[in-house]
XYZ file of C-alpha atoms in Angstrom:
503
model
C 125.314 92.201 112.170
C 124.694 92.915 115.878
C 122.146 96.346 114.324
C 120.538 93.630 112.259
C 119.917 91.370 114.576
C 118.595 93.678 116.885
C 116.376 95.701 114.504
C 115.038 92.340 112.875
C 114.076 90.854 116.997
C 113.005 94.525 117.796
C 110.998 94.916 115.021
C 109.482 91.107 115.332
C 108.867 91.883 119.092
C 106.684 94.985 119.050
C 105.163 94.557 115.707
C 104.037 90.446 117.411
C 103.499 92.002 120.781
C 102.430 95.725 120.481
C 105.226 96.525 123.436
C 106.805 100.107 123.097
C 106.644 103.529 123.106
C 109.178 105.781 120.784
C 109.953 108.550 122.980
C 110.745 105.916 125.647
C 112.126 102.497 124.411
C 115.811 102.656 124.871
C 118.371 99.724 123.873
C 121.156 99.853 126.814
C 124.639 99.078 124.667
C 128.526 98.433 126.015
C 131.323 98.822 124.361
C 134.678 99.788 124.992
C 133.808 103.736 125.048
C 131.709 102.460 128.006
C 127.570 102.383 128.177
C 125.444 104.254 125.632
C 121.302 104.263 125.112
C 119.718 104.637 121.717
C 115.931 104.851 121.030
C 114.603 102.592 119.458
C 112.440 104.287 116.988
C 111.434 103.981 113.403
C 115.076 105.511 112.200
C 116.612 102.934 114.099
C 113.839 100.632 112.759
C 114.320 101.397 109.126
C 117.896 100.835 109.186
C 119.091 104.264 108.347
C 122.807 104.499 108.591
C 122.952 107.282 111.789
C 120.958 104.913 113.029
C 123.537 101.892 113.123
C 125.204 99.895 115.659
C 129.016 99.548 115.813
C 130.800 96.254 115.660
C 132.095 96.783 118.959
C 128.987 97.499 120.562
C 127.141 94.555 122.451
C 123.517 94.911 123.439
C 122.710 94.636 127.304
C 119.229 94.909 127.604
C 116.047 96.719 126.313
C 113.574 99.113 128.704
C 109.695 99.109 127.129
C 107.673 101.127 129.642
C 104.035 100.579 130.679
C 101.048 101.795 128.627
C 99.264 105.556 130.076
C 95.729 105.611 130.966
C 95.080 107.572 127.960
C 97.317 105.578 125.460
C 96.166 102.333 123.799
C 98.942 100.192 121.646
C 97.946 96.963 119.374
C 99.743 94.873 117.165
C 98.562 92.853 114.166
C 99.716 89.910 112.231
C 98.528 87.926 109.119
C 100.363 84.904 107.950
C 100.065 81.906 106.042
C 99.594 79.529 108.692
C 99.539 80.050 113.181
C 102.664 78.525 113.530
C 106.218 78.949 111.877
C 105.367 81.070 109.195
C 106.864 84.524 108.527
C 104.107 87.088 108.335
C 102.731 88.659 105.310
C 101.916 91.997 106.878
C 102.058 92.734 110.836
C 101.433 95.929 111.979
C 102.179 97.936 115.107
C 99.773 101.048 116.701
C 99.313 103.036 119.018
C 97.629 106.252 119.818
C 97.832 109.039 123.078
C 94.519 111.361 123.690
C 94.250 114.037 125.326
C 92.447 113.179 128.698
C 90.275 116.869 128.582
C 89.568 116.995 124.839
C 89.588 113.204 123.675
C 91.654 114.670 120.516
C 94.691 112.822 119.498
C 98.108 114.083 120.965
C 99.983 111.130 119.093
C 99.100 108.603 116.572
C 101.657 105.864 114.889
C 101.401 103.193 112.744
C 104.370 100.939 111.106
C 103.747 98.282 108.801
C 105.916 94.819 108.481
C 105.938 92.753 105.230
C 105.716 95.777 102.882
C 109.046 96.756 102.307
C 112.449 95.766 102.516
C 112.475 97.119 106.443
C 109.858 98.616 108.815
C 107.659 100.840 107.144
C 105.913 103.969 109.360
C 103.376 106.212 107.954
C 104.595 109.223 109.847
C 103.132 111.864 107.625
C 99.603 110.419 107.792
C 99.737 110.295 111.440
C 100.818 114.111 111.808
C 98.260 115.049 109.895
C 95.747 113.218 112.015
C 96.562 114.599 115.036
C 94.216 116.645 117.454
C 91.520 115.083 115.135
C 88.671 112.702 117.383
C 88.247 109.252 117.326
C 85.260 109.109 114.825
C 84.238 107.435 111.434
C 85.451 110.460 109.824
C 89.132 110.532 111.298
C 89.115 106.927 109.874
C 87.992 107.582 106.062
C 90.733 109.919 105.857
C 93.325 107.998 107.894
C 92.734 105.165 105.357
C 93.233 107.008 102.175
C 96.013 109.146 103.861
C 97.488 105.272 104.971
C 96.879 104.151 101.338
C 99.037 106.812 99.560
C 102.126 107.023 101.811
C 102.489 103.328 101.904
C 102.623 102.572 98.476
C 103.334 99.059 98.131
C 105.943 98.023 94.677
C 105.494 95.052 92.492
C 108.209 93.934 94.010
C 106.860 93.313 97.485
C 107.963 90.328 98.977
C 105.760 87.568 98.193
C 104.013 89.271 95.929
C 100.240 89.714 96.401
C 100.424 93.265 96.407
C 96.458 93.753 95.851
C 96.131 91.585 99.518
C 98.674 93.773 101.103
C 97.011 97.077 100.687
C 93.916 95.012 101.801
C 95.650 93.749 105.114
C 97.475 97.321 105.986
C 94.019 99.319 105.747
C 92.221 95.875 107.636
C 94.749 96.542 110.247
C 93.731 100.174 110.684
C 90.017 99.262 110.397
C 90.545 96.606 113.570
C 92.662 99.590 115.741
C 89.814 101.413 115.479
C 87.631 99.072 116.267
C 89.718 98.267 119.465
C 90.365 101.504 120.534
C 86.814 102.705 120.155
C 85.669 99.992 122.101
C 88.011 100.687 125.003
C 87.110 104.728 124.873
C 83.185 103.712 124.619
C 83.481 101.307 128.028
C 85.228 104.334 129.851
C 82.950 106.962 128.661
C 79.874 105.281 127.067
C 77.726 108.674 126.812
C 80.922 110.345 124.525
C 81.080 107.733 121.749
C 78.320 106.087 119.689
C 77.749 102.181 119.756
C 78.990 99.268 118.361
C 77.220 96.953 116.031
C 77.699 93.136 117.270
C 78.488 92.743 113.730
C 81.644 94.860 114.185
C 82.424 93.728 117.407
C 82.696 90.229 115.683
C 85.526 91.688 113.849
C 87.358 91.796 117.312
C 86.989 88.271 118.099
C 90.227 85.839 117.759
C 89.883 83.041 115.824
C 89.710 79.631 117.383
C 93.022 78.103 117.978
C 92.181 74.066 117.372
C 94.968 71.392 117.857
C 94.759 69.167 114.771
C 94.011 65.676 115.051
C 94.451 62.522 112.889
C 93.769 58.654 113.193
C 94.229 55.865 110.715
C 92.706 52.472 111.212
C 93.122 49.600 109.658
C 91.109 46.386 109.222
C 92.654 42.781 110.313
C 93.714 41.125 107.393
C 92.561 37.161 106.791
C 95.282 34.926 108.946
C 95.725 32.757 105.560
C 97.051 35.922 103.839
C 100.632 35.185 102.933
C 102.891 37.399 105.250
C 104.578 38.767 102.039
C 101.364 40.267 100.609
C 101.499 43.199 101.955
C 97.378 44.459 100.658
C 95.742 45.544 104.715
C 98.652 45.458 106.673
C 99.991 48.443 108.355
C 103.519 48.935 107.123
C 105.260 51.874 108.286
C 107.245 53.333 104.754
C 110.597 52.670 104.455
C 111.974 55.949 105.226
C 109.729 57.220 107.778
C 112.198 56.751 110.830
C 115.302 57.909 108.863
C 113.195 61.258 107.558
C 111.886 62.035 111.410
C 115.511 61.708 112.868
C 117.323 63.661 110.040
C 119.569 60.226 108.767
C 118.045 60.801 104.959
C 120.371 61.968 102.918
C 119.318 64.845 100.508
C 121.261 66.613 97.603
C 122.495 69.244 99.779
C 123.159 66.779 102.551
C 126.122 64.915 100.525
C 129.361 65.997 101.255
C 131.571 68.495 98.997
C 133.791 67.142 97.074
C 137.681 68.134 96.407
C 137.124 71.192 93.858
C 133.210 70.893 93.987
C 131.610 74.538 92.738
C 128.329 76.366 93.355
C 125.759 77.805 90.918
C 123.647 80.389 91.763
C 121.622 81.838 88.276
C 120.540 85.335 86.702
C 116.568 85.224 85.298
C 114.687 87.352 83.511
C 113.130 90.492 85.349
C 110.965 90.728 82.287
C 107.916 89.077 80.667
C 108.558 89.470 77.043
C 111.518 90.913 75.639
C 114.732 90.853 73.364
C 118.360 90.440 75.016
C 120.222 93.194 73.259
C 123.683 92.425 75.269
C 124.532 90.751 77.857
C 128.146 92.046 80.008
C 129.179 89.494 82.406
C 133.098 91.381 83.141
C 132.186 93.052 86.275
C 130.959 89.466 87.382
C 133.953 87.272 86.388
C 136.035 89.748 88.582
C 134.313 89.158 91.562
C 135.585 87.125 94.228
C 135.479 83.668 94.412
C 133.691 83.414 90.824
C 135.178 80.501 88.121
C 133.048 81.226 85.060
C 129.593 82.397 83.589
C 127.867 79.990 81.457
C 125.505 81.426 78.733
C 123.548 79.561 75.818
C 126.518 79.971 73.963
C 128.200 76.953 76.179
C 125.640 74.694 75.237
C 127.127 71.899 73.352
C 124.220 70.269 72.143
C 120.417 70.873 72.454
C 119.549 74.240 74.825
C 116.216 72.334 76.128
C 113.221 71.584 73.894
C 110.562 72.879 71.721
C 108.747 74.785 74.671
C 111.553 75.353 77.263
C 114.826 77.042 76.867
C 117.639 75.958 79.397
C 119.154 79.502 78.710
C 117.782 82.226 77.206
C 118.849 83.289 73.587
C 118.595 86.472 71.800
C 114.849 86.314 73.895
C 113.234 86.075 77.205
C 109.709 85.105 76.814
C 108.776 85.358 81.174
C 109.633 86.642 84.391
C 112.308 84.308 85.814
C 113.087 82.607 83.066
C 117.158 81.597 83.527
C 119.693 84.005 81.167
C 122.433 82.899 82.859
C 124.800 81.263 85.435
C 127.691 81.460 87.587
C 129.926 78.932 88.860
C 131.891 80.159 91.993
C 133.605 78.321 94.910
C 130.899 78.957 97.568
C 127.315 79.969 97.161
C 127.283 83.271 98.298
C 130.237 84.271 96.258
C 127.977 83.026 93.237
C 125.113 84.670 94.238
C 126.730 87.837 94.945
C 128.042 87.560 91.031
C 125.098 87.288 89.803
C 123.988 90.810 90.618
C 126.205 92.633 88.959
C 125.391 90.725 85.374
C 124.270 93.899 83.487
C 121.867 92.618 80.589
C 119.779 95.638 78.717
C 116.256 94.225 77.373
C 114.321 95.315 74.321
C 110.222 95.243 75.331
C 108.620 92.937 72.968
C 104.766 92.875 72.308
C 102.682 91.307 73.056
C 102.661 91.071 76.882
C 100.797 87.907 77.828
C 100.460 87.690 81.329
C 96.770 86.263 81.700
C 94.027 83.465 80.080
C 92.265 86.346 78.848
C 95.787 87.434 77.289
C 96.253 84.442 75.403
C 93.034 84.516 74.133
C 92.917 87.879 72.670
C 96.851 87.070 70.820
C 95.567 83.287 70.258
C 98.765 82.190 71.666
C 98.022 78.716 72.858
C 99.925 75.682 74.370
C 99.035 72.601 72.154
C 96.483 72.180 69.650
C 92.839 73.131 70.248
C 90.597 70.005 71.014
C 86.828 69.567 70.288
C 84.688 66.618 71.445
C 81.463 67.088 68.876
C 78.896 64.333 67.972
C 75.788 65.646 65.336
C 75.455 69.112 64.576
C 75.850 71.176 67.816
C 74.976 74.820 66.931
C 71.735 73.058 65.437
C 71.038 71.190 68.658
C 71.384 74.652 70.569
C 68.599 76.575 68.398
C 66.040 73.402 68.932
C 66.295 73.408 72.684
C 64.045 75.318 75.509
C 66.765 76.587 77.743
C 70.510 77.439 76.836
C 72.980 78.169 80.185
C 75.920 79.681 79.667
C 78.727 81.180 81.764
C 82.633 80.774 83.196
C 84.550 79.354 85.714
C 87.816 80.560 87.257
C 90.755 78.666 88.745
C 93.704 80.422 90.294
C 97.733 79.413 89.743
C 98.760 77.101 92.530
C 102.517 76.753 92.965
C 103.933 73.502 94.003
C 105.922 74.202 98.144
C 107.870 70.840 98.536
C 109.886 70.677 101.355
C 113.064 70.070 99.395
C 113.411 72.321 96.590
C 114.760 71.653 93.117
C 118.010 70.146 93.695
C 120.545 68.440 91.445
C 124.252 67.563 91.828
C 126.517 67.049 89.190
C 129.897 65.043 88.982
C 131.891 64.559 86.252
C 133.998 61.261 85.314
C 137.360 60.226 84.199
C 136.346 59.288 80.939
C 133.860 59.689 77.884
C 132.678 62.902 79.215
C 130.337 60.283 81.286
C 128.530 62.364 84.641
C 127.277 60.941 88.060
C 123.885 63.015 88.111
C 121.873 63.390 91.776
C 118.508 64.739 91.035
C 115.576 65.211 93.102
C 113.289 64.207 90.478
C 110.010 62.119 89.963
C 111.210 61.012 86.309
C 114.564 59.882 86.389
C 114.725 58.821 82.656
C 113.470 62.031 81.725
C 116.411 63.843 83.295
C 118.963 61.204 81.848
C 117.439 61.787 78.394
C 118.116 65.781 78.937
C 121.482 65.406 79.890
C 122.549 63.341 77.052
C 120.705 65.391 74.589
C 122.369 68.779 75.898
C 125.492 67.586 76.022
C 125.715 65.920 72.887
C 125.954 62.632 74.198
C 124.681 58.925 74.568
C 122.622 58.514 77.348
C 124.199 55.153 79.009
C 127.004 57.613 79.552
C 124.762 59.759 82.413
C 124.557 57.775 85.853
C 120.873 59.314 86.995
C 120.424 58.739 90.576
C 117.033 59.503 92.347
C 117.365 58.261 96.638
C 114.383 60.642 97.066
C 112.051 63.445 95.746
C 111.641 65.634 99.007
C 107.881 66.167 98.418
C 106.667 66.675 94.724
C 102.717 66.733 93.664
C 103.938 66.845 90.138
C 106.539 69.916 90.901
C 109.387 67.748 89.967
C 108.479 65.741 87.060
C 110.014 67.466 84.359
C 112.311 71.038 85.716
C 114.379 68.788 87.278
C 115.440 67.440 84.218
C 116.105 71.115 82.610
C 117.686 72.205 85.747
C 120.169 68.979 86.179
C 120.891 69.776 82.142
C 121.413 73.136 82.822
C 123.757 72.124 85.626
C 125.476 69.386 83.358
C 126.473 72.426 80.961
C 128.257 74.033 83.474
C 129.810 71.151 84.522
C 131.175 70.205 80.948
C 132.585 73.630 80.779
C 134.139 74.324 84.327
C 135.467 70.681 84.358
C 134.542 70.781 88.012
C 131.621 68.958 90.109
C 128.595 71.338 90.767
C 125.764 71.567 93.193
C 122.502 73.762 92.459
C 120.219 74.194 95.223
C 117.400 76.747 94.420
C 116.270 79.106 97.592
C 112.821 79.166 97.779
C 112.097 82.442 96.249
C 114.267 81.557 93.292
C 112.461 78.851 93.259
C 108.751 79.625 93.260
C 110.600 82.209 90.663
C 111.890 79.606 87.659
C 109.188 76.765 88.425
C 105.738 77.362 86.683
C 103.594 75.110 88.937
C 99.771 74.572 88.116
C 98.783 77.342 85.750
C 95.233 79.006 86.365
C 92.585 77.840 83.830
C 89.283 79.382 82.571
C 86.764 77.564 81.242
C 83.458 78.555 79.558
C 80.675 76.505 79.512
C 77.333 76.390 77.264
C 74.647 74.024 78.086
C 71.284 73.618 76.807
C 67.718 70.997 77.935
């Protein structure tokens, strides 16, 4: 943990700050063999196993010398938002001349965001040095940057076509900075900058958001209970600001309670040829797997499976689950579920997709009056063209979250859903488990954010959930990690629409 730790802040602090030097930076460690120094450098960095701390070992301090004349270090970053967000890429520079030739005697550059650790493009820096500090050393050092970091699919958070744009931006803008610097101490030796370019240098404004509501006086005859004007502060607003709400994963645990964690599909379109979940069931901690097969009435609806069966039809969609007596035990389980997929075509990934394999969501509407390919020949002008809308996905502050008790009797459950459509997830419950409805207690204290992200999942999830209940016999909580959950959900699909016009 403590090698963690200290490669994660490490890593965070000269990636954010631009503060080291490998040859140089040294962590100072104690343990009970007495003191030791490491460097710091991109072994340690990349978490290599020589690299690694002992348990025993507890970190004293760090030494980051100063900056030479001739050496100039930057660091980048690039996240969603200034303030408490995790960084999509950062980057970390730097680059040593040669004070006689100008040639580089040391160049390095380590990426954040594009790999499981630090990533350092060692081999495209040795191959740049002695080279000078010109348009040509940068051409190269971008293509040589471009096939050494080679970002996977898999990247976390996705985006990988913005990535590769934000590592080579980086390079672009340590250029910039560095030529700038060389031109102010030797302005004859290296050619000018455009203002255009130099723009590129320029921080972006920092501005401290502001707000103000106003509201009108409302007519003294008004009765007070009519509350249309009047500034009333919601219900919940002091009990959300101090922490006092109460949230699925706030509720206690009950005697017995279990934790679900679930395996989804990692492909888009495919047949489940087996499914082994022994290796699994072994593993500590773990109660049971639950499968379609443990559905004892309707797996979902007409255009949503709660589990898979015999096929996955997207990326994320749920196979499985398991039931274990914490969450980590559960989601340990869940990776070593060993399913082998059969690749089933087509692939339908975009609009343009669907439209080529006519595969469709509802039936196809028209809005015609008179004869409209006549109308089009008789006109002057036709327009024609298309407009694109990206995917949003919906980022509430509480993810999907449901709770499920069972009761004493009539295989009746206590349901706590954070859902926008409370029937909705009643109905699914009954349905799935074979049930009347009045025997599912639905209960909705609040939605944690929603914009239409929790209308109807929640109701598949808490069905899902109530499955695993009515099998394990025990109560259950589900609370979806964000990446799981921007996995399963769908949110707001992307849409293209053409357009013909005539006048």
């Amino acid at each position: 943990m403590l090698a963690l730790f200290l490669r994660m802040e490490y890593a965070a602090l000269f990636l954010a700050q631009g503060l080291w030097r490998f040859l140089f930076t040294l962590a100072q460690l104690l343990s009970q063999e007495g003191a030791q120094q490491i460097p710091l450098h991109d072994r340690f960095l990349a978490g290599l196993p020589d690299a690694s701390l002992k348990p025993d070992q507890v970190l004293i301090s760090v030494f980051m010398p100063l900056s030479g004349k001739w050496e100039f270090v930057s660091a980048f970053r690039q996240a969603p938002r200034q303030q408490n967000a995790l960084a999509t890429v950062n980057a970390g520079m730097r680059v040593v001349f040669n004070e006689d030739t100008g040639t580089m005697a040391d160049f390095r550059i380590l990426y954040g965001g594009v790999g499981a650790t630090t990533v350092s493009a060692n081999k495209s820096c040795r191959r740049l040095i002695g080279r000078c500090w010109d348009e040509g050393m940068l051409n190269e050092a971008c293509q040589l940057v471009l096939e050494e970091v080679s970002l996977p699919a898999s990247v976390p958070g996705g985006m990988v076509d913005y990535c590769r744009t934000l590592t080579i931006s980086f390079l672009f803008k340590f250029y910039l900075e560095v030529l700038k610097q060389l031109k102010m101490r030797d302005p004859r030796g290296y050619p000018d900058i455009s203002k255009k370019l130099l723009h590129v240098l320029e921080d972006f404004p920092l501005t401290v958001p502001q707000g103000m509501q106003s509201f009108k006086g409302v007519d003294l005859r008004q009765p007070l209970q009519d509350p249309v004007g009047r500034p009333i502060m919601h219900q919940s607003g002091i009990k959300h600001a101090t922490g006092e709400a109460v949230f699925c994963d706030d509720m206690s645990a009950l005697a017995g309670e279990l934790f679900l964690a679930v395996v989804t599909s990692s492909r888009p379109h495919a047949r489940i040829i087996s499914l082994d979940a022994s290796e699994a069931l072994a593993s500590p901690g773990v109660v049971d797997v639950i499968t379609a097969q443990d559905v004892p009435g309707d797996n979902g609806r007409e255009e949503e499976s709660l589990y898979a069966q015999d096929e996955v039809i997207c990326v994320g969609q749920i196979v499985c689950a398991v039931a274990a007596d914490t969450y980590a035990h559960a989601k340990q389980a869940t990776k070593k579920v060993k399913i082998v997929y059969e690749d089933v075509e087509p692939v339908i990934v975009t609009v343009q997709d669907a439209l080529q394999y006519e595969s469709f969501i509802g039936p196809e509407k028209e809005l015609e009056r008179g004869n409209v390919q006549s109308a089009f020949q008789c006109v002057d002008q036709v327009l024609e063209g298309e407009v694109h809308f990206g995917g949003q996905e919906h980022f509430y502050m509480e993810t999907q979250s449901v709770r499920v008790v069972p009761k004493a009797e009539d295989k009746a459950m206590d349901v706590y859903v954070s859902s926008q459509d409370a029937a909705f997830a009643q109905e699914m419950v009954a349905c799935t488990l074979g049930i009347p409805k009045n025997r599912i207690n639905c209960h909705v204290k609040r939605v944690g954010g929603a914009f239409g992200g929790k209308a109807s999942k929640p109701g598949l999830l808490a069905a899902m959930v109530a499955v695993a209940v009515h099998k394990t016999g025990c109560p259950i909580r589900f609370i979806l990690e964000r990446g799981d959950d921007m996995l399963i959900t769908g949110g707001r699909h992307p849409l293209l629409g053409k357009y013909k016009v005539s006048g």
